[in-house]
Amino acid sequence: MAEIGSYLYIAKKDLSRAKIMHAAQDYSAGGRFSEQSVEKCLKAFIEQNGISDDYRLMSLHKPRRLYERCLELGLSSLSDKDICTLSQLADYYYDTNYPGNAYFELTKAQSQEALELAEKVVVLIEAALERENEE
């Protein structure tokens, strides 16, 4: 069980929020909460396994860069399809959340894909952190 207030705890709450927003047909909010869930999961892994220089990564909203660091720290790889979705999540965080030329609304399919990825990442990180705690 994740400690209250930890990255993993908040990531799981964000996943629940993503599901609620997706079900309410607010697909952009569903995608943003999915991005936040993935981001916080990856930060949980970095926090547990990283080094002091990794503190700079903890303020990033770039899931792909966080994922690359997690791979360097020994996390199992996602599928190519999931990595492609992961690469799009930064756009879901910024471009659906702030006005400007890049603003867009997510489709149901995009929100669903982001939600499925978030679910996979939560399971992957929880399993990885449990294995480390057992050792």
mmCIF file with all atom_site columns, C-alpha atoms in Angstrom:
data_model
loop_
_atom_site.group_PDB
_atom_site.id
_atom_site.type_symbol
_atom_site.label_atom_id
_atom_site.label_alt_id
_atom_site.label_comp_id
_atom_site.label_asym_id
_atom_site.label_entity_id
_atom_site.label_seq_id
_atom_site.pdbx_PDB_ins_code
_atom_site.Cartn_x
_atom_site.Cartn_y
_atom_site.Cartn_z
_atom_site.occupancy
_atom_site.B_iso_or_equiv
_atom_site.pdbx_formal_charge
_atom_site.auth_seq_id
_atom_site.auth_comp_id
_atom_site.auth_asym_id
_atom_site.auth_atom_id
_atom_site.pdbx_PDB_model_num
ATOM 1   C CA . MET A 1 1   ? 0.000   0.000  0.000   1.00 0.00 ? 1   MET A CA 1
ATOM 2   C CA . ALA A 1 2   ? 1.303   3.420  -0.917  1.00 0.00 ? 2   ALA A CA 1
ATOM 3   C CA . GLU A 1 3   ? 2.063   5.848  1.882   1.00 0.00 ? 3   GLU A CA 1
ATOM 4   C CA . ILE A 1 4   ? -0.420  8.736  2.093   1.00 0.00 ? 4   ILE A CA 1
ATOM 5   C CA . GLY A 1 5   ? 0.970   11.751 0.282   1.00 0.00 ? 5   GLY A CA 1
ATOM 6   C CA . SER A 1 6   ? 3.612   9.785  -1.602  1.00 0.00 ? 6   SER A CA 1
ATOM 7   C CA . TYR A 1 7   ? 4.048   9.983  -5.366  1.00 0.00 ? 7   TYR A CA 1
ATOM 8   C CA . LEU A 1 8   ? 2.480   6.546  -5.776  1.00 0.00 ? 8   LEU A CA 1
ATOM 9   C CA . TYR A 1 9   ? -0.474  7.376  -3.528  1.00 0.00 ? 9   TYR A CA 1
ATOM 10  C CA . ILE A 1 10  ? -1.252  10.548 -5.495  1.00 0.00 ? 10  ILE A CA 1
ATOM 11  C CA . ALA A 1 11  ? -0.673  8.724  -8.807  1.00 0.00 ? 11  ALA A CA 1
ATOM 12  C CA . LYS A 1 12  ? -3.351  6.209  -7.863  1.00 0.00 ? 12  LYS A CA 1
ATOM 13  C CA . LYS A 1 13  ? -5.737  9.031  -6.914  1.00 0.00 ? 13  LYS A CA 1
ATOM 14  C CA . ASP A 1 14  ? -5.029  10.687 -10.273 1.00 0.00 ? 14  ASP A CA 1
ATOM 15  C CA . LEU A 1 15  ? -5.833  7.398  -12.004 1.00 0.00 ? 15  LEU A CA 1
ATOM 16  C CA . SER A 1 16  ? -9.191  7.305  -10.202 1.00 0.00 ? 16  SER A CA 1
ATOM 17  C CA . ARG A 1 17  ? -9.830  10.896 -11.253 1.00 0.00 ? 17  ARG A CA 1
ATOM 18  C CA . ALA A 1 18  ? -8.932  10.028 -14.864 1.00 0.00 ? 18  ALA A CA 1
ATOM 19  C CA . LYS A 1 19  ? -11.498 7.224  -14.834 1.00 0.00 ? 19  LYS A CA 1
ATOM 20  C CA . ILE A 1 20  ? -14.188 9.536  -13.444 1.00 0.00 ? 20  ILE A CA 1
ATOM 21  C CA . MET A 1 21  ? -13.478 12.255 -16.001 1.00 0.00 ? 21  MET A CA 1
ATOM 22  C CA . HIS A 1 22  ? -13.383 9.775  -18.877 1.00 0.00 ? 22  HIS A CA 1
ATOM 23  C CA . ALA A 1 23  ? -16.715 8.271  -17.784 1.00 0.00 ? 23  ALA A CA 1
ATOM 24  C CA . ALA A 1 24  ? -18.166 11.798 -17.573 1.00 0.00 ? 24  ALA A CA 1
ATOM 25  C CA . GLN A 1 25  ? -17.031 12.340 -21.180 1.00 0.00 ? 25  GLN A CA 1
ATOM 26  C CA . ASP A 1 26  ? -14.577 15.072 -20.175 1.00 0.00 ? 26  ASP A CA 1
ATOM 27  C CA . TYR A 1 27  ? -11.860 13.441 -22.270 1.00 0.00 ? 27  TYR A CA 1
ATOM 28  C CA . SER A 1 28  ? -9.315  16.240 -21.965 1.00 0.00 ? 28  SER A CA 1
ATOM 29  C CA . ALA A 1 29  ? -9.492  16.113 -18.164 1.00 0.00 ? 29  ALA A CA 1
ATOM 30  C CA . GLY A 1 30  ? -9.287  12.319 -18.334 1.00 0.00 ? 30  GLY A CA 1
ATOM 31  C CA . GLY A 1 31  ? -6.121  12.601 -20.419 1.00 0.00 ? 31  GLY A CA 1
ATOM 32  C CA . ARG A 1 32  ? -4.571  15.191 -18.099 1.00 0.00 ? 32  ARG A CA 1
ATOM 33  C CA . PHE A 1 33  ? -5.218  13.073 -15.016 1.00 0.00 ? 33  PHE A CA 1
ATOM 34  C CA . SER A 1 34  ? -3.831  10.031 -16.846 1.00 0.00 ? 34  SER A CA 1
ATOM 35  C CA . GLU A 1 35  ? -0.688  12.027 -17.655 1.00 0.00 ? 35  GLU A CA 1
ATOM 36  C CA . GLN A 1 36  ? -0.389  13.079 -14.028 1.00 0.00 ? 36  GLN A CA 1
ATOM 37  C CA . SER A 1 37  ? -0.780  9.485  -12.858 1.00 0.00 ? 37  SER A CA 1
ATOM 38  C CA . VAL A 1 38  ? 1.967   8.258  -15.190 1.00 0.00 ? 38  VAL A CA 1
ATOM 39  C CA . GLU A 1 39  ? 4.253   11.158 -14.291 1.00 0.00 ? 39  GLU A CA 1
ATOM 40  C CA . LYS A 1 40  ? 3.895   10.603 -10.543 1.00 0.00 ? 40  LYS A CA 1
ATOM 41  C CA . CYS A 1 41  ? 4.374   6.833  -10.869 1.00 0.00 ? 41  CYS A CA 1
ATOM 42  C CA . LEU A 1 42  ? 7.627   7.349  -12.734 1.00 0.00 ? 42  LEU A CA 1
ATOM 43  C CA . LYS A 1 43  ? 8.732   9.896  -10.139 1.00 0.00 ? 43  LYS A CA 1
ATOM 44  C CA . ALA A 1 44  ? 7.996   7.341  -7.398  1.00 0.00 ? 44  ALA A CA 1
ATOM 45  C CA . PHE A 1 45  ? 10.369  4.915  -9.087  1.00 0.00 ? 45  PHE A CA 1
ATOM 46  C CA . ILE A 1 46  ? 13.055  7.579  -9.535  1.00 0.00 ? 46  ILE A CA 1
ATOM 47  C CA . GLU A 1 47  ? 12.674  8.720  -5.935  1.00 0.00 ? 47  GLU A CA 1
ATOM 48  C CA . GLN A 1 48  ? 13.186  5.145  -4.722  1.00 0.00 ? 48  GLN A CA 1
ATOM 49  C CA . ASN A 1 49  ? 16.050  4.235  -7.063  1.00 0.00 ? 49  ASN A CA 1
ATOM 50  C CA . GLY A 1 50  ? 17.697  7.428  -8.241  1.00 0.00 ? 50  GLY A CA 1
ATOM 51  C CA . ILE A 1 51  ? 20.594  9.511  -7.057  1.00 0.00 ? 51  ILE A CA 1
ATOM 52  C CA . SER A 1 52  ? 20.759  13.033 -5.673  1.00 0.00 ? 52  SER A CA 1
ATOM 53  C CA . ASP A 1 53  ? 21.264  14.526 -9.165  1.00 0.00 ? 53  ASP A CA 1
ATOM 54  C CA . ASP A 1 54  ? 17.824  13.226 -10.136 1.00 0.00 ? 54  ASP A CA 1
ATOM 55  C CA . TYR A 1 55  ? 16.150  15.980 -8.101  1.00 0.00 ? 55  TYR A CA 1
ATOM 56  C CA . ARG A 1 56  ? 16.054  18.067 -11.295 1.00 0.00 ? 56  ARG A CA 1
ATOM 57  C CA . LEU A 1 57  ? 13.844  15.477 -12.968 1.00 0.00 ? 57  LEU A CA 1
ATOM 58  C CA . MET A 1 58  ? 11.262  15.646 -10.204 1.00 0.00 ? 58  MET A CA 1
ATOM 59  C CA . SER A 1 59  ? 9.952   19.017 -11.393 1.00 0.00 ? 59  SER A CA 1
ATOM 60  C CA . LEU A 1 60  ? 9.532   17.959 -15.038 1.00 0.00 ? 60  LEU A CA 1
ATOM 61  C CA . HIS A 1 61  ? 6.190   17.307 -16.715 1.00 0.00 ? 61  HIS A CA 1
ATOM 62  C CA . LYS A 1 62  ? 7.820   15.120 -19.371 1.00 0.00 ? 62  LYS A CA 1
ATOM 63  C CA . PRO A 1 63  ? 6.778   11.492 -18.964 1.00 0.00 ? 63  PRO A CA 1
ATOM 64  C CA . ARG A 1 64  ? 9.028   10.292 -21.786 1.00 0.00 ? 64  ARG A CA 1
ATOM 65  C CA . ARG A 1 65  ? 12.155  11.757 -20.147 1.00 0.00 ? 65  ARG A CA 1
ATOM 66  C CA . LEU A 1 66  ? 11.120  10.359 -16.745 1.00 0.00 ? 66  LEU A CA 1
ATOM 67  C CA . TYR A 1 67  ? 10.530  6.951  -18.340 1.00 0.00 ? 67  TYR A CA 1
ATOM 68  C CA . GLU A 1 68  ? 13.970  7.003  -19.966 1.00 0.00 ? 68  GLU A CA 1
ATOM 69  C CA . ARG A 1 69  ? 15.542  7.630  -16.550 1.00 0.00 ? 69  ARG A CA 1
ATOM 70  C CA . CYS A 1 70  ? 13.495  4.803  -15.054 1.00 0.00 ? 70  CYS A CA 1
ATOM 71  C CA . LEU A 1 71  ? 14.833  2.457  -17.748 1.00 0.00 ? 71  LEU A CA 1
ATOM 72  C CA . GLU A 1 72  ? 18.375  3.515  -16.812 1.00 0.00 ? 72  GLU A CA 1
ATOM 73  C CA . LEU A 1 73  ? 17.506  2.635  -13.202 1.00 0.00 ? 73  LEU A CA 1
ATOM 74  C CA . GLY A 1 74  ? 16.299  -0.855 -14.153 1.00 0.00 ? 74  GLY A CA 1
ATOM 75  C CA . LEU A 1 75  ? 12.565  -0.539 -14.825 1.00 0.00 ? 75  LEU A CA 1
ATOM 76  C CA . SER A 1 76  ? 11.092  -3.068 -17.258 1.00 0.00 ? 76  SER A CA 1
ATOM 77  C CA . SER A 1 77  ? 10.302  -1.729 -20.713 1.00 0.00 ? 77  SER A CA 1
ATOM 78  C CA . LEU A 1 78  ? 6.841   -0.889 -22.025 1.00 0.00 ? 78  LEU A CA 1
ATOM 79  C CA . SER A 1 79  ? 5.636   -1.970 -25.467 1.00 0.00 ? 79  SER A CA 1
ATOM 80  C CA . ASP A 1 80  ? 6.409   0.208  -28.493 1.00 0.00 ? 80  ASP A CA 1
ATOM 81  C CA . LYS A 1 81  ? 2.735   1.223  -28.684 1.00 0.00 ? 81  LYS A CA 1
ATOM 82  C CA . ASP A 1 82  ? 2.749   2.285  -25.028 1.00 0.00 ? 82  ASP A CA 1
ATOM 83  C CA . ILE A 1 83  ? 5.965   4.253  -25.523 1.00 0.00 ? 83  ILE A CA 1
ATOM 84  C CA . CYS A 1 84  ? 4.320   6.107  -28.408 1.00 0.00 ? 84  CYS A CA 1
ATOM 85  C CA . THR A 1 85  ? 1.358   6.996  -26.174 1.00 0.00 ? 85  THR A CA 1
ATOM 86  C CA . LEU A 1 86  ? 3.760   7.983  -23.406 1.00 0.00 ? 86  LEU A CA 1
ATOM 87  C CA . SER A 1 87  ? 5.440   10.416 -25.783 1.00 0.00 ? 87  SER A CA 1
ATOM 88  C CA . GLN A 1 88  ? 2.101   12.139 -26.433 1.00 0.00 ? 88  GLN A CA 1
ATOM 89  C CA . LEU A 1 89  ? 1.218   12.616 -22.772 1.00 0.00 ? 89  LEU A CA 1
ATOM 90  C CA . ALA A 1 90  ? 3.222   15.828 -22.348 1.00 0.00 ? 90  ALA A CA 1
ATOM 91  C CA . ASP A 1 91  ? 0.955   17.391 -24.982 1.00 0.00 ? 91  ASP A CA 1
ATOM 92  C CA . TYR A 1 92  ? -2.066  16.212 -23.014 1.00 0.00 ? 92  TYR A CA 1
ATOM 93  C CA . TYR A 1 93  ? -0.733  17.975 -19.936 1.00 0.00 ? 93  TYR A CA 1
ATOM 94  C CA . TYR A 1 94  ? 0.112   21.298 -21.581 1.00 0.00 ? 94  TYR A CA 1
ATOM 95  C CA . ASP A 1 95  ? -1.978  21.660 -24.719 1.00 0.00 ? 95  ASP A CA 1
ATOM 96  C CA . THR A 1 96  ? -5.341  20.630 -23.261 1.00 0.00 ? 96  THR A CA 1
ATOM 97  C CA . ASN A 1 97  ? -4.791  22.675 -20.120 1.00 0.00 ? 97  ASN A CA 1
ATOM 98  C CA . TYR A 1 98  ? -3.598  26.098 -21.300 1.00 0.00 ? 98  TYR A CA 1
ATOM 99  C CA . PRO A 1 99  ? -4.944  28.495 -23.934 1.00 0.00 ? 99  PRO A CA 1
ATOM 100 C CA . GLY A 1 100 ? -2.949  29.334 -27.018 1.00 0.00 ? 100 GLY A CA 1
ATOM 101 C CA . ASN A 1 101 ? -2.258  28.210 -30.550 1.00 0.00 ? 101 ASN A CA 1
ATOM 102 C CA . ALA A 1 102 ? -1.514  24.628 -29.497 1.00 0.00 ? 102 ALA A CA 1
ATOM 103 C CA . TYR A 1 103 ? -4.741  24.148 -27.475 1.00 0.00 ? 103 TYR A CA 1
ATOM 104 C CA . PHE A 1 104 ? -6.837  21.109 -28.405 1.00 0.00 ? 104 PHE A CA 1
ATOM 105 C CA . GLU A 1 105 ? -9.469  18.797 -26.940 1.00 0.00 ? 105 GLU A CA 1
ATOM 106 C CA . LEU A 1 106 ? -8.812  15.093 -26.568 1.00 0.00 ? 106 LEU A CA 1
ATOM 107 C CA . THR A 1 107 ? -11.009 12.571 -28.299 1.00 0.00 ? 107 THR A CA 1
ATOM 108 C CA . LYS A 1 108 ? -12.589 9.648  -26.517 1.00 0.00 ? 108 LYS A CA 1
ATOM 109 C CA . ALA A 1 109 ? -10.036 7.331  -28.127 1.00 0.00 ? 109 ALA A CA 1
ATOM 110 C CA . GLN A 1 110 ? -7.082  9.463  -27.012 1.00 0.00 ? 110 GLN A CA 1
ATOM 111 C CA . SER A 1 111 ? -8.419  9.654  -23.466 1.00 0.00 ? 111 SER A CA 1
ATOM 112 C CA . GLN A 1 112 ? -9.006  5.888  -23.408 1.00 0.00 ? 112 GLN A CA 1
ATOM 113 C CA . GLU A 1 113 ? -5.496  5.183  -24.678 1.00 0.00 ? 113 GLU A CA 1
ATOM 114 C CA . ALA A 1 114 ? -3.995  7.476  -22.031 1.00 0.00 ? 114 ALA A CA 1
ATOM 115 C CA . LEU A 1 115 ? -6.122  5.850  -19.327 1.00 0.00 ? 115 LEU A CA 1
ATOM 116 C CA . GLU A 1 116 ? -5.052  2.343  -20.361 1.00 0.00 ? 116 GLU A CA 1
ATOM 117 C CA . LEU A 1 117 ? -1.408  3.408  -20.294 1.00 0.00 ? 117 LEU A CA 1
ATOM 118 C CA . ALA A 1 118 ? -1.814  4.945  -16.838 1.00 0.00 ? 118 ALA A CA 1
ATOM 119 C CA . GLU A 1 119 ? -3.320  1.688  -15.563 1.00 0.00 ? 119 GLU A CA 1
ATOM 120 C CA . LYS A 1 120 ? -0.378  -0.290 -16.980 1.00 0.00 ? 120 LYS A CA 1
ATOM 121 C CA . VAL A 1 121 ? 2.190   2.085  -15.503 1.00 0.00 ? 121 VAL A CA 1
ATOM 122 C CA . VAL A 1 122 ? 0.592   1.949  -12.037 1.00 0.00 ? 122 VAL A CA 1
ATOM 123 C CA . VAL A 1 123 ? 0.755   -1.862 -12.109 1.00 0.00 ? 123 VAL A CA 1
ATOM 124 C CA . LEU A 1 124 ? 4.330   -1.847 -13.464 1.00 0.00 ? 124 LEU A CA 1
ATOM 125 C CA . ILE A 1 125 ? 5.623   0.607  -10.855 1.00 0.00 ? 125 ILE A CA 1
ATOM 126 C CA . GLU A 1 126 ? 3.776   -1.006 -7.954  1.00 0.00 ? 126 GLU A CA 1
ATOM 127 C CA . ALA A 1 127 ? 5.248   -4.393 -8.865  1.00 0.00 ? 127 ALA A CA 1
ATOM 128 C CA . ALA A 1 128 ? 8.744   -2.952 -9.273  1.00 0.00 ? 128 ALA A CA 1
ATOM 129 C CA . LEU A 1 129 ? 8.610   -1.141 -5.937  1.00 0.00 ? 129 LEU A CA 1
ATOM 130 C CA . GLU A 1 130 ? 7.199   -4.210 -4.159  1.00 0.00 ? 130 GLU A CA 1
ATOM 131 C CA . ARG A 1 131 ? 10.055  -6.358 -5.524  1.00 0.00 ? 131 ARG A CA 1
ATOM 132 C CA . GLU A 1 132 ? 12.599  -3.835 -4.255  1.00 0.00 ? 132 GLU A CA 1
ATOM 133 C CA . ASN A 1 133 ? 10.991  -3.685 -0.822  1.00 0.00 ? 133 ASN A CA 1
ATOM 134 C CA . GLU A 1 134 ? 11.135  -7.493 -0.573  1.00 0.00 ? 134 GLU A CA 1
ATOM 135 C CA . GLU A 1 135 ? 14.880  -7.591 -1.294  1.00 0.00 ? 135 GLU A CA 1
#
